[in-house]
Amino acid sequence: MEWITQRTARRIAVPISVDSLQVSQSLSPRPSASSIDIRMDTGTVQRKEAVRAEPASEKMKRKQVILISLVCLLGSVGILVLVVLYLKSTVEMVYLTSQIQEQTEWRTKVMHAVYSLIEERGLTALLIVSKRQHGDQDIGLVLSRVLEAFEVTDTDITEISGWPDKTIEHSPPSSAFHSRENFLRQLNLHRTKIETGGTCDEMMTFYTQAISRLILWVEKSVRSEDRNNVWQILMAYVDLLVAADHADRVRIWGSQYYSQGGLPDTLFMLMSHSDYHSNEFLASSQRFSQGTGMLCSEEFGLGLELLRGAGTSQWWEALGQNRIIPPSFNQSLTWYENITEFVQDLHKCQIYLSDFTTAEVSHQMSHLHRTLALQISLSAVVVLCFFSVVSLVHKMIVWVKNFAAMLEQRTEELRKEKKLTDRLLHEMLPPMIADQLKKRQPVEAESYDQVTVFFSDIVGFTNIAASCTPMQVVEILNSLYVCFDIRIQLYDVYKVETIGDGYMVASGVPERNGDRHAEQIAIMALDLLVAIDEVTIPHSPDKRLRLRIGIHTGPAVAAVVGVKMPRYCLFGDTVNTASRMESSSLPQKIQVSHETYTALRKKDCFIMQPRGEVDIKGKGKMKTYWLVGHKNHREMDVETSLVCSHQRSTRFLAKEHSFDKQRHSVPNLHEHFEPLFYTDNEPLSSPEMPTSRGNTLRAPYNGFIPRNGKVWPS
């Protein structure tokens, strides 16, 4: 700009302006905010918007911490409960398997007792029939085998670890089976009847009841268990016992047939019935367990209708028809031995099944013990992890609290930084323009039809600066511009820039104010012209500063110029003309152009005097005027100045300016402070008016404060 070039050539170049000095002093601890890139990216804007969110309350923080703790602890507790449930299930399986193992051992002992009773029943019946038919001859061998069977039976019954309940469902009650002692007593009693003439039917009845009772015990124990992987083998085990019982009955009645030469029809029917049931239960055992069928057929050659198989087929020709034959003890004994071999094969098969079941249960028990040990170890690890999680959650809570406190502190710092940045941005640019840039909205150059531009400088500033040190120059300018900056906030004007002692102000930009722009600049110029008398030179108190002011009204273009240090600038002939009005003015005078004069005449409240035609550089002859004062104030002096109506010093004004900024930095703080202006020791009530910088000051609206305290509208 030409005006700037002239001022730079005529004045001593001051390296720092008052505004930049104030900003530098306020921002020196924070170099990051000293240079602001107006082209903020979206992420920066979003981060600054996020900073606006208020931090969570303490109650909300506690809730969040408790929620995080509960989530972690519930997960750990859930895993712990799951492991405990698996452990409980495994312990129950171990207990059940141990019960199965005990029951398997018990059933094996009962099985041996059953076969011992079957053998004893068969030998006893053979002995009774042979003794009745043939006397005491040829029975010595049978008798010795009977006595041996007695001893084996007593031993097997004694080895049964637990005697079942006194009564069993579906079994006839009998006191003989209430205990092991009663049973052995009844057994010995029936044994003595062999010598006293007991019949074969009596012996069969007693032994059959005893064998049936023991088999019922075994079946009851098998059915009471859960259906595990050995349940089918156990059912085959029971069926083999029943098959052996019926095979022994066939053996007894067949021996009786050959010993007597025939059987009564009743006994023959019973024998046929037992023969049928023996084969059926054997087949049932093979159906329950495929391994049982393979074992019976491959190891022992047992199959369906085994009693009629090889070795006994020729005996069934007569026995199957119950034909009358000559009695023969030898044939009876041979028949007995043949069927005994079959019963013994069944016994061996059952022993094999019992051993297989025991091995299978033992294998399951070993597997369960390993599983139990693994689960106990896992439970211990989970418990340790649980306490570790509790400890880690506690540490995490402490860390979260510390982090939240640090985050809140950083948020507060960012908020202050943003506030400082916004304040700096609003000092550099008009608030409306700054808000547009912050929102990333394009700021285009704007043309204004009518604006009023104000220029001023200090008369003889070059000589004053030459006689001062640089710091004294800065102090003088700072005192001057603090005074000016305070005063212009009372008017609808915008300070465009300051260079050295030059001061440029405009009205009507960036916000249009109709036809009030000339009036606002005129009142401000009158105010500043008088206020300059209160600004002293610190090192020369007896000297006074004098202003030279020029005003012009016309069209202009406003735009934001620059990227590194963007500024809101005015362009156009109006700016140059206003600068020429100032440079051709006189000390303590306000020279206005004809256009400004015309605008002020419309208000009919200003006193102006024609100066005449003045030769303006670059413009030629121009008719200008002196702005003398306001019609409500015939003479402009210190006492009628808005600034100096209460004889306030510049130092006090600077303090008031700082106080005013603090007042507006806190919402509603102005309610606690008294008004800034007084007349006749009484506060003056006046409306709040917005200024070009977005602040509000309690000041008279477009007028001065006369001595009578009345507010005169302009």
XYZ file of C-alpha atoms in Angstrom:
714
model
C 0.000 0.000 0.000
C 1.242 3.439 -0.846
C 0.281 4.822 2.521
C 2.283 2.134 4.273
C 5.284 2.799 2.043
C 5.202 6.509 2.794
C 4.887 5.946 6.504
C 7.748 3.497 6.510
C 9.953 5.962 4.652
C 9.053 8.955 6.819
C 9.018 7.274 10.221
C 11.561 5.359 12.185
C 10.882 1.688 11.625
C 9.662 0.275 14.911
C 10.391 -3.465 14.952
C 7.297 -4.395 16.933
C 3.846 -2.888 17.213
C 1.850 -2.493 20.369
C -0.538 -5.287 19.464
C 2.231 -7.676 18.564
C 4.041 -6.764 21.775
C 0.980 -7.562 23.867
C 0.425 -10.824 22.065
C 4.088 -11.792 22.371
C 4.071 -11.067 26.084
C 0.957 -13.160 26.600
C 2.183 -16.036 24.448
C 5.892 -16.173 25.241
C 5.582 -19.332 27.412
C 3.651 -21.045 24.636
C 5.521 -20.828 21.380
C 3.213 -23.363 19.769
C 0.406 -20.818 19.730
C 2.500 -17.959 18.366
C 2.002 -19.004 14.765
C -1.447 -20.194 13.822
C -2.201 -21.849 10.542
C -5.608 -20.599 9.561
C -6.014 -23.478 7.146
C -6.971 -25.854 9.909
C -7.489 -29.404 8.793
C -10.610 -31.337 9.642
C -8.864 -33.445 12.275
C -7.733 -30.333 14.167
C -11.225 -28.902 14.102
C -12.680 -32.177 15.298
C -10.148 -32.399 18.094
C -10.938 -28.879 19.199
C -14.632 -29.646 19.066
C -14.020 -32.749 21.184
C -12.191 -30.655 23.749
C -15.407 -28.737 24.319
C -16.989 -31.818 25.899
C -17.024 -31.525 29.612
C -15.064 -34.219 31.486
C -17.034 -36.959 33.171
C -18.138 -36.370 36.714
C -16.584 -38.246 39.612
C -19.736 -40.318 40.000
C -19.632 -41.302 36.334
C -15.943 -42.174 36.623
C -16.646 -44.433 39.584
C -19.447 -46.121 37.666
C -17.176 -46.722 34.695
C -14.421 -48.132 36.905
C -16.912 -50.393 38.679
C -18.290 -51.540 35.321
C -14.818 -52.399 34.001
C -14.005 -54.236 37.232
C -17.256 -56.198 37.099
C -16.685 -57.226 33.486
C -13.178 -58.513 34.271
C -14.204 -60.196 37.508
C -17.353 -61.753 36.029
C -15.296 -63.276 33.234
C -12.818 -64.735 35.715
C -15.571 -65.926 38.058
C -17.402 -67.501 35.115
C -14.304 -69.456 34.099
C -13.709 -70.453 37.720
C -17.311 -71.625 38.145
C -17.112 -73.558 34.880
C -13.930 -75.308 35.983
C -15.456 -76.074 39.389
C -18.542 -77.549 37.714
C -16.366 -79.733 35.500
C -14.377 -80.721 38.563
C -17.561 -81.562 40.446
C -18.797 -83.648 37.509
C -15.488 -85.503 37.354
C -15.537 -86.151 41.107
C -19.051 -87.529 40.778
C -17.917 -89.739 37.914
C -15.004 -90.961 40.011
C -17.374 -91.750 42.850
C -19.834 -93.556 40.564
C -17.036 -95.477 38.881
C -15.642 -96.488 42.259
C -19.136 -97.680 43.182
C -19.297 -99.648 39.934
C -15.890 -101.101 40.700
C -17.020 -102.159 44.167
C -20.271 -103.544 42.770
C -18.340 -105.464 40.111
C -16.172 -107.067 42.782
C -19.252 -107.825 44.853
C -21.091 -109.335 41.858
C -18.048 -111.498 41.093
C -18.138 -112.902 44.618
C -21.892 -113.456 44.401
C -21.388 -115.160 41.027
C -18.882 -117.564 42.563
C -21.352 -118.238 45.391
C -24.139 -118.896 42.865
C -22.023 -121.399 40.939
C -20.985 -123.018 44.200
C -24.656 -123.403 45.179
C -25.464 -124.690 41.679
C -22.693 -127.268 41.986
C -23.781 -128.166 45.517
C -27.418 -128.448 44.428
C -26.536 -130.728 41.550
C -24.264 -132.988 43.590
C -26.729 -133.127 46.491
C -29.589 -134.099 44.185
C -27.373 -136.683 42.477
C -26.407 -138.078 45.870
C -30.016 -138.317 47.098
C -31.311 -139.954 43.905
C -28.408 -142.391 43.725
C -28.719 -143.280 47.404
C -32.458 -143.896 47.124
C -32.175 -145.987 43.975
C -28.933 -147.867 44.553
C -28.282 -147.675 48.262
C -24.862 -146.783 49.628
C -22.942 -148.582 46.936
C -21.037 -146.589 44.359
C -21.810 -143.247 46.028
C -18.474 -142.743 47.767
C -17.114 -140.588 44.942
C -20.282 -138.486 44.839
C -20.272 -138.045 48.610
C -16.681 -136.807 48.653
C -17.506 -134.309 45.945
C -20.558 -133.177 47.925
C -18.481 -132.545 51.031
C -15.923 -130.652 48.993
C -18.728 -128.569 47.463
C -19.976 -127.739 50.998
C -16.617 -126.238 51.906
C -16.358 -124.235 48.660
C -19.890 -122.877 49.103
C -19.250 -121.818 52.704
C -16.037 -120.064 51.654
C -17.665 -118.216 48.731
C -20.639 -117.084 50.836
C -18.340 -115.897 53.611
C -16.283 -113.831 51.137
C -19.320 -111.807 50.041
C -18.338 -108.377 51.407
C -21.815 -106.950 51.932
C -25.062 -108.748 52.546
C -28.015 -107.125 50.809
C -31.148 -105.813 52.532
C -33.389 -108.168 54.439
C -36.103 -107.940 51.804
C -35.792 -107.514 48.062
C -38.567 -106.283 45.830
C -40.430 -109.039 43.948
C -38.851 -111.732 46.126
C -40.699 -113.864 48.704
C -39.830 -112.856 52.242
C -37.845 -115.409 54.131
C -35.975 -115.143 57.402
C -33.249 -117.403 55.984
C -31.886 -114.541 53.889
C -32.022 -111.768 56.459
C -28.334 -112.174 57.166
C -25.352 -114.237 56.178
C -25.455 -116.107 59.518
C -29.133 -117.059 59.085
C -28.504 -118.239 55.572
C -25.514 -120.396 56.569
C -27.543 -121.778 59.492
C -30.430 -122.737 57.198
C -27.995 -124.111 54.645
C -26.349 -126.401 57.206
C -29.786 -127.466 58.449
C -30.784 -128.617 54.974
C -27.460 -130.350 54.532
C -28.162 -132.519 57.570
C -31.434 -133.625 56.007
C -29.466 -135.586 53.435
C -28.631 -138.171 56.095
C -32.073 -138.030 57.729
C -33.993 -138.790 54.581
C -34.627 -135.454 52.934
C -36.245 -135.654 49.520
C -34.821 -134.342 46.277
C -37.744 -131.933 45.860
C -37.053 -130.345 49.256
C -33.404 -129.892 48.387
C -34.299 -128.462 44.972
C -36.752 -126.006 46.488
C -34.319 -124.647 49.079
C -31.331 -124.378 46.752
C -33.433 -122.922 43.930
C -34.770 -120.210 46.263
C -31.250 -119.401 47.465
C -29.844 -119.293 43.942
C -32.769 -117.203 42.680
C -32.346 -114.797 45.587
C -28.645 -114.301 44.836
C -29.312 -113.862 41.110
C -32.045 -111.342 41.984
C -29.535 -109.407 44.079
C -27.136 -109.275 41.145
C -29.860 -108.197 38.703
C -31.095 -105.570 41.143
C -27.602 -104.086 41.501
C -27.142 -104.030 37.703
C -30.470 -102.305 37.050
C -29.820 -99.706 39.759
C -26.738 -98.408 37.934
C -26.666 -95.805 35.186
C -26.425 -97.112 31.651
C -22.690 -96.807 31.148
C -20.486 -98.532 28.609
C -20.396 -101.810 30.654
C -24.136 -101.977 31.318
C -24.830 -104.379 28.412
C -21.998 -106.649 29.544
C -23.494 -106.717 33.041
C -26.917 -107.663 31.661
C -25.280 -110.469 29.673
C -23.582 -111.400 32.928
C -26.983 -111.801 34.659
C -28.450 -113.784 31.758
C -25.520 -116.212 31.891
C -26.212 -116.784 35.594
C -29.865 -117.560 34.854
C -28.839 -119.823 31.961
C -26.445 -121.695 34.268
C -29.224 -122.087 36.884
C -31.626 -123.617 34.358
C -28.871 -125.786 32.863
C -28.191 -127.183 36.343
C -31.889 -128.021 36.747
C -31.782 -129.896 33.446
C -28.661 -131.633 34.719
C -30.425 -132.713 37.933
C -33.636 -133.911 36.295
C -31.680 -135.682 33.559
C -29.596 -137.510 36.153
C -32.814 -138.413 37.966
C -34.271 -139.687 34.669
C -31.346 -142.029 34.012
C -31.098 -143.060 37.641
C -34.865 -143.895 37.877
C -35.422 -145.011 34.277
C -37.985 -142.257 33.715
C -39.535 -139.031 35.036
C -43.012 -138.112 36.149
C -44.790 -135.871 33.643
C -44.602 -132.913 36.023
C -40.842 -133.149 36.341
C -40.485 -133.766 32.623
C -42.404 -130.557 31.900
C -40.214 -128.679 34.378
C -37.088 -130.082 32.733
C -38.314 -129.079 29.274
C -39.145 -125.632 30.607
C -35.658 -125.246 32.107
C -34.066 -126.517 28.904
C -35.923 -123.849 26.931
C -35.065 -121.068 29.362
C -31.421 -122.071 29.507
C -31.069 -121.646 25.753
C -33.140 -118.429 25.697
C -31.131 -116.703 28.400
C -27.899 -117.805 26.750
C -29.095 -116.300 23.462
C -30.224 -113.145 25.316
C -26.764 -112.710 26.801
C -25.272 -112.937 23.334
C -27.720 -110.314 22.050
C -26.895 -107.940 24.899
C -23.178 -108.156 24.228
C -21.717 -109.075 20.882
C -18.437 -109.860 22.617
C -20.223 -112.371 24.828
C -21.555 -114.236 21.793
C -18.130 -114.307 20.162
C -16.567 -115.494 23.408
C -19.139 -118.241 23.915
C -18.897 -119.481 20.339
C -15.140 -119.172 19.789
C -13.616 -119.900 23.204
C -16.084 -122.410 24.634
C -18.116 -123.550 21.630
C -21.391 -122.446 23.193
C -24.360 -121.596 21.006
C -28.115 -121.916 20.753
C -29.594 -125.204 21.973
C -26.241 -126.098 23.460
C -27.728 -128.709 25.740
C -28.686 -130.643 22.630
C -25.299 -130.178 20.990
C -22.379 -132.556 20.507
C -21.790 -134.892 23.441
C -25.436 -134.974 24.594
C -27.401 -135.498 21.393
C -27.656 -139.287 21.836
C -28.882 -138.804 25.373
C -31.710 -136.549 24.244
C -33.206 -139.254 22.003
C -34.655 -141.053 25.020
C -34.750 -138.138 27.471
C -36.505 -135.844 25.025
C -39.375 -138.336 24.717
C -39.318 -139.410 28.383
C -39.174 -143.038 27.373
C -38.986 -145.666 30.063
C -35.462 -147.112 30.230
C -33.623 -149.376 32.663
C -32.227 -147.400 35.632
C -28.460 -146.896 35.459
C -26.285 -144.999 37.925
C -23.407 -144.896 35.450
C -25.574 -143.311 32.761
C -26.868 -140.864 35.342
C -23.309 -139.953 36.332
C -22.222 -139.653 32.702
C -25.146 -137.329 31.953
C -24.259 -135.268 34.997
C -20.630 -134.935 33.921
C -21.580 -133.892 30.385
C -23.889 -131.129 31.567
C -21.399 -130.154 34.278
C -18.839 -129.437 31.583
C -21.344 -127.087 29.920
C -22.084 -125.331 33.232
C -18.373 -124.961 33.901
C -17.912 -123.396 30.463
C -20.616 -120.892 31.372
C -18.778 -120.234 34.616
C -15.518 -119.637 32.754
C -17.293 -117.314 30.331
C -18.705 -115.348 33.258
C -15.304 -115.167 34.913
C -13.928 -113.790 31.666
C -16.732 -111.212 31.478
C -16.161 -110.310 35.104
C -12.453 -109.803 34.499
C -13.195 -107.778 31.370
C -15.673 -105.591 33.265
C -13.205 -105.100 36.100
C -10.457 -104.136 33.653
C -12.790 -101.753 31.812
C -13.896 -100.110 35.041
C -10.282 -99.878 36.209
C -9.347 -98.239 32.918
C -12.183 -95.756 33.354
C -11.061 -95.107 36.914
C -7.492 -94.441 35.787
C -8.721 -92.096 33.067
C -10.942 -90.274 35.552
C -8.072 -89.963 38.013
C -5.905 -88.395 35.319
C -8.751 -86.101 34.314
C -9.345 -85.201 37.947
C -5.679 -84.390 38.480
C -5.666 -82.257 35.332
C -8.812 -80.409 36.376
C -7.470 -79.822 39.878
C -4.315 -78.368 38.349
C -6.418 -76.280 35.990
C -8.548 -75.104 38.911
C -5.419 -74.055 40.766
C -4.220 -72.171 37.695
C -7.630 -70.508 37.310
C -7.632 -69.495 40.976
C -4.170 -68.002 40.576
C -5.285 -66.261 37.402
C -8.365 -64.992 39.216
C -6.289 -63.335 41.916
C -3.904 -62.085 39.234
C -6.840 -60.570 37.361
C -8.063 -58.943 40.567
C -4.613 -57.474 41.098
C -4.340 -56.356 37.483
C -7.828 -54.849 37.574
C -6.858 -52.924 40.693
C -3.725 -51.659 38.964
C -5.749 -50.859 35.860
C -8.258 -48.896 37.937
C -5.431 -46.891 39.484
C -3.948 -46.345 36.029
C -7.329 -45.331 34.605
C -7.835 -42.857 37.433
C -4.393 -41.376 36.901
C -4.922 -41.320 33.158
C -8.340 -39.691 33.594
C -6.819 -37.040 35.841
C -4.021 -36.457 33.338
C -6.528 -36.403 30.477
C -8.668 -33.902 32.320
C -5.605 -31.757 32.934
C -4.592 -31.990 29.282
C -8.166 -31.219 28.252
C -8.138 -28.130 30.417
C -4.813 -27.113 28.918
C -6.198 -27.653 25.430
C -9.267 -25.631 26.339
C -7.092 -22.784 27.540
C -4.916 -23.125 24.454
C -7.961 -23.002 22.218
C -9.312 -20.003 24.072
C -5.966 -18.276 23.671
C -5.823 -19.227 20.002
C -9.337 -17.948 19.379
C -8.536 -14.740 21.184
C -5.393 -14.253 19.132
C -7.296 -15.048 15.955
C -9.999 -12.535 16.855
C -7.301 -9.938 17.489
C -5.815 -10.561 14.067
C -9.108 -10.802 12.173
C -12.695 -9.681 12.642
C -14.750 -12.183 14.632
C -17.036 -12.902 11.687
C -14.090 -13.616 9.386
C -12.288 -15.663 12.039
C -15.377 -17.816 12.591
C -15.648 -18.470 8.872
C -12.023 -19.567 8.696
C -12.446 -21.835 11.712
C -15.424 -23.477 10.028
C -13.349 -23.925 6.857
C -15.726 -21.717 4.951
C -14.279 -19.773 2.021
C -13.597 -16.110 2.778
C -13.859 -14.215 -0.456
C -13.044 -10.582 -1.079
C -16.085 -8.398 -0.496
C -16.900 -5.037 -2.011
C -18.494 -2.311 0.090
C -20.309 0.646 -1.481
C -19.727 3.045 1.405
C -17.170 2.826 4.220
C -15.385 5.494 6.211
C -11.644 5.189 6.764
C -9.728 6.928 9.561
C -5.969 7.579 9.559
C -3.907 9.263 12.260
C -0.267 9.724 13.170
C 1.795 11.560 15.759
C 3.127 14.948 14.759
C 6.912 15.060 14.985
C 7.186 11.390 15.851
C 10.464 11.082 13.923
C 12.162 13.655 16.134
C 10.625 12.165 19.276
C 11.820 8.684 18.332
C 15.295 9.981 17.516
C 15.636 11.381 21.014
C 14.477 8.154 22.718
C 15.765 4.681 23.140
C 13.903 1.876 21.331
C 12.303 0.730 24.578
C 11.112 4.275 25.298
C 9.594 4.438 21.822
C 7.774 1.185 22.474
C 6.574 2.519 25.829
C 5.213 5.704 24.220
C 3.391 3.788 21.498
C 2.077 1.268 23.962
C 0.598 4.022 26.166
C -0.952 5.667 23.113
C -2.468 2.569 21.576
C -3.751 1.209 24.868
C -5.689 4.437 25.199
C -6.900 4.276 21.581
C -7.797 0.585 21.707
C -9.928 1.140 24.791
C -11.793 4.054 23.250
C -12.546 2.572 19.845
C -14.333 -0.346 21.488
C -17.132 2.092 22.315
C -17.891 2.615 18.652
C -18.975 0.541 15.705
C -15.533 0.578 14.118
C -12.766 -1.899 13.291
C -9.053 -1.229 13.745
C -7.451 -2.380 10.536
C -3.780 -2.038 11.454
C -1.050 0.027 13.087
C 2.398 0.670 11.652
C 4.750 2.721 13.756
C 2.781 5.726 14.927
C 0.186 5.279 12.177
C -3.304 4.173 13.233
C -5.912 2.998 10.710
C -9.576 2.450 11.611
C -12.593 1.773 9.399
C -16.338 1.663 9.936
C -18.866 -0.209 7.821
C -16.580 -3.236 7.499
C -16.668 -6.154 7.835
C -20.271 -5.781 9.011
C -22.300 -3.199 7.220
C -23.949 -0.583 9.442
C -25.973 1.399 6.942
C -25.168 5.131 6.933
C -23.757 5.198 10.457
C -20.120 4.595 9.460
C -19.208 8.280 8.965
C -20.922 9.279 12.202
C -19.106 6.565 14.208
C -15.687 7.523 12.815
C -16.338 11.238 13.434
C -17.305 10.766 17.083
C -14.327 8.459 17.583
C -11.959 10.988 15.987
C -13.211 13.769 18.254
C -12.818 11.497 21.254
C -9.263 10.448 20.355
C -8.220 13.979 19.534
C -9.002 15.066 23.072
C -7.801 11.834 24.683
C -4.301 12.350 23.261
C -3.808 15.159 25.794
C -3.884 12.601 28.595
C -1.118 10.460 27.047
C 2.221 11.634 28.400
C 5.766 10.926 27.343
C 7.242 8.951 30.275
C 10.747 10.352 30.001
C 9.492 13.899 29.101
C 6.359 14.573 31.181
C 6.300 18.247 30.180
C 5.871 17.391 26.483
C 2.532 16.438 24.915
C 1.744 14.293 21.904
C -0.262 15.799 19.081
C -2.341 13.959 16.476
C -2.942 14.590 12.810
C -6.180 12.924 11.576
C -7.696 12.383 8.145
C -11.065 10.848 7.222
C -12.546 9.876 3.884
C -15.737 8.059 2.848
C -16.157 5.931 -0.248
C -16.216 2.404 -1.709
C -13.627 -0.197 -0.764
C -12.788 -3.874 -1.088
C -11.994 -5.975 1.995
C -10.209 -9.335 1.974
C -8.010 -11.634 4.048
C -4.467 -11.454 2.699
C -1.619 -13.795 3.496
C -1.192 -17.308 4.845
C 1.747 -17.138 7.242
C 0.341 -14.099 9.038
C -3.098 -13.418 7.521
C -4.486 -9.920 7.874
C -7.820 -8.329 7.112
C -6.995 -5.479 4.724
C -8.866 -2.772 2.858
C -8.101 -1.917 -0.747
C -9.195 0.875 -3.014
C -8.880 4.563 -3.702
C -10.812 5.355 -0.532
C -7.902 4.066 1.564
C -5.366 6.145 -0.368
C -7.543 9.251 -0.165
C -8.002 8.852 3.585
C -4.211 8.532 3.919
C -3.785 11.762 1.896
C -6.337 13.485 4.154
C -4.187 12.566 7.149
C -0.851 13.515 5.610
C -2.177 16.924 4.523
C -3.883 17.640 7.835
C -2.548 19.881 10.612
C -1.640 19.066 14.236
C -4.652 18.495 16.489
C -6.908 18.836 13.475
C -9.353 16.472 11.818
C -9.478 16.889 8.063
C -12.403 15.256 6.260
C -13.066 14.938 2.567
C -16.071 16.342 0.787
C -17.682 12.868 0.710
C -17.354 12.538 4.480
C -18.596 16.088 4.936
C -21.686 15.234 2.891
C -22.370 12.099 4.978
C -22.002 14.008 8.263
C -24.239 16.859 7.102
C -27.099 14.403 6.951
C -26.829 13.846 10.707
C -26.924 17.601 11.423
C -25.082 17.219 14.725
C -21.450 17.967 13.853
C -19.635 21.287 13.615
C -17.492 21.493 10.463
C -15.582 24.365 8.866
C -14.434 24.513 5.245
C -10.706 24.511 4.764
C -10.817 25.234 1.091
C -9.083 23.528 -1.754
C -5.962 21.617 -0.862
C -3.414 20.222 -3.280
C -3.468 16.487 -2.596
C -0.631 14.377 -3.959
C -1.900 12.138 -6.704
C -5.372 13.719 -6.524
C -4.894 17.333 -7.410
C -7.051 20.014 -5.882
C -9.603 18.688 -3.404
C -12.090 20.572 -1.272
C -11.692 19.537 2.374
C -13.199 20.468 5.729
C -12.219 20.637 9.386
C -14.248 18.591 11.822
C -14.397 20.887 14.840
C -16.778 19.200 17.236
C -20.236 18.167 18.180
C -23.105 20.642 18.415
C -23.646 19.655 22.019
C -20.047 20.712 22.815
C -19.089 24.148 21.590
C -15.491 23.798 22.619
C -13.512 20.598 22.686
C -11.357 20.427 25.782
C -10.141 17.871 28.222
C -13.113 18.196 30.491
C -15.661 17.421 27.743
C -13.760 14.376 26.466
C -15.400 11.018 27.063
C -12.019 9.679 28.068
C -11.030 12.513 30.346
C -14.355 13.666 31.770
C -13.283 12.244 35.134
C -9.591 13.194 34.889
C -8.452 9.552 34.507
C -4.862 9.010 33.578
C -3.619 6.813 30.754
C -2.091 4.407 33.265
C -5.512 4.008 34.883
C -7.075 3.443 31.471
C -4.559 0.669 30.745
C -5.410 -0.964 34.050
C -9.119 -0.598 33.253
C -8.566 -2.149 29.834
C -6.929 -5.227 31.415
C -9.693 -5.389 34.007
C -12.328 -5.135 31.290
C -10.865 -8.111 29.393
C -10.890 -10.194 32.569
C -14.467 -9.147 33.195
C -15.563 -10.401 29.807
C -13.563 -13.639 30.091
C -15.865 -14.814 32.910
C -19.609 -15.121 32.144
C -21.879 -12.826 34.173
C -18.883 -11.433 36.047
C -19.886 -7.902 35.086
C -22.920 -8.274 37.327
C -20.621 -8.149 40.363
C -18.785 -4.995 39.273
C -19.876 -1.392 39.350
C -20.293 0.606 36.144
C -17.146 2.066 34.683
C -18.542 5.550 34.160
C -19.752 7.969 36.793
C -21.174 11.456 36.719
C -21.309 13.678 39.803
C -20.259 10.717 41.991
C -23.253 8.660 40.793
C -23.132 5.640 38.467
C -24.459 6.308 35.018
C -27.042 3.768 33.806
C -26.500 3.058 30.152
C -27.266 0.182 27.779
C -24.723 -2.440 26.763
C -23.647 -1.999 23.196
C -21.788 -4.543 21.016
C -18.420 -3.536 19.651
C -16.590 -4.553 16.505
C -14.505 -7.062 18.504
C -17.482 -8.935 19.843
C -17.195 -7.439 23.363
C -19.712 -5.343 25.254
C -19.051 -2.193 27.240
C -21.411 -0.139 29.289
C -21.101 3.226 27.587
C -23.291 6.068 26.352
C -24.720 5.337 22.945
C -23.223 7.533 20.263
C -22.630 10.543 22.407
C -20.574 12.258 25.071
C -21.142 12.604 28.793
C -21.776 16.278 29.633
C -21.191 17.667 33.040
C -24.871 17.425 33.944
C -24.725 13.628 33.464
C -27.181 13.508 30.565
C -26.584 11.273 27.586
C -26.767 13.240 24.345
C -27.615 11.158 21.287
C -25.607 11.866 18.211
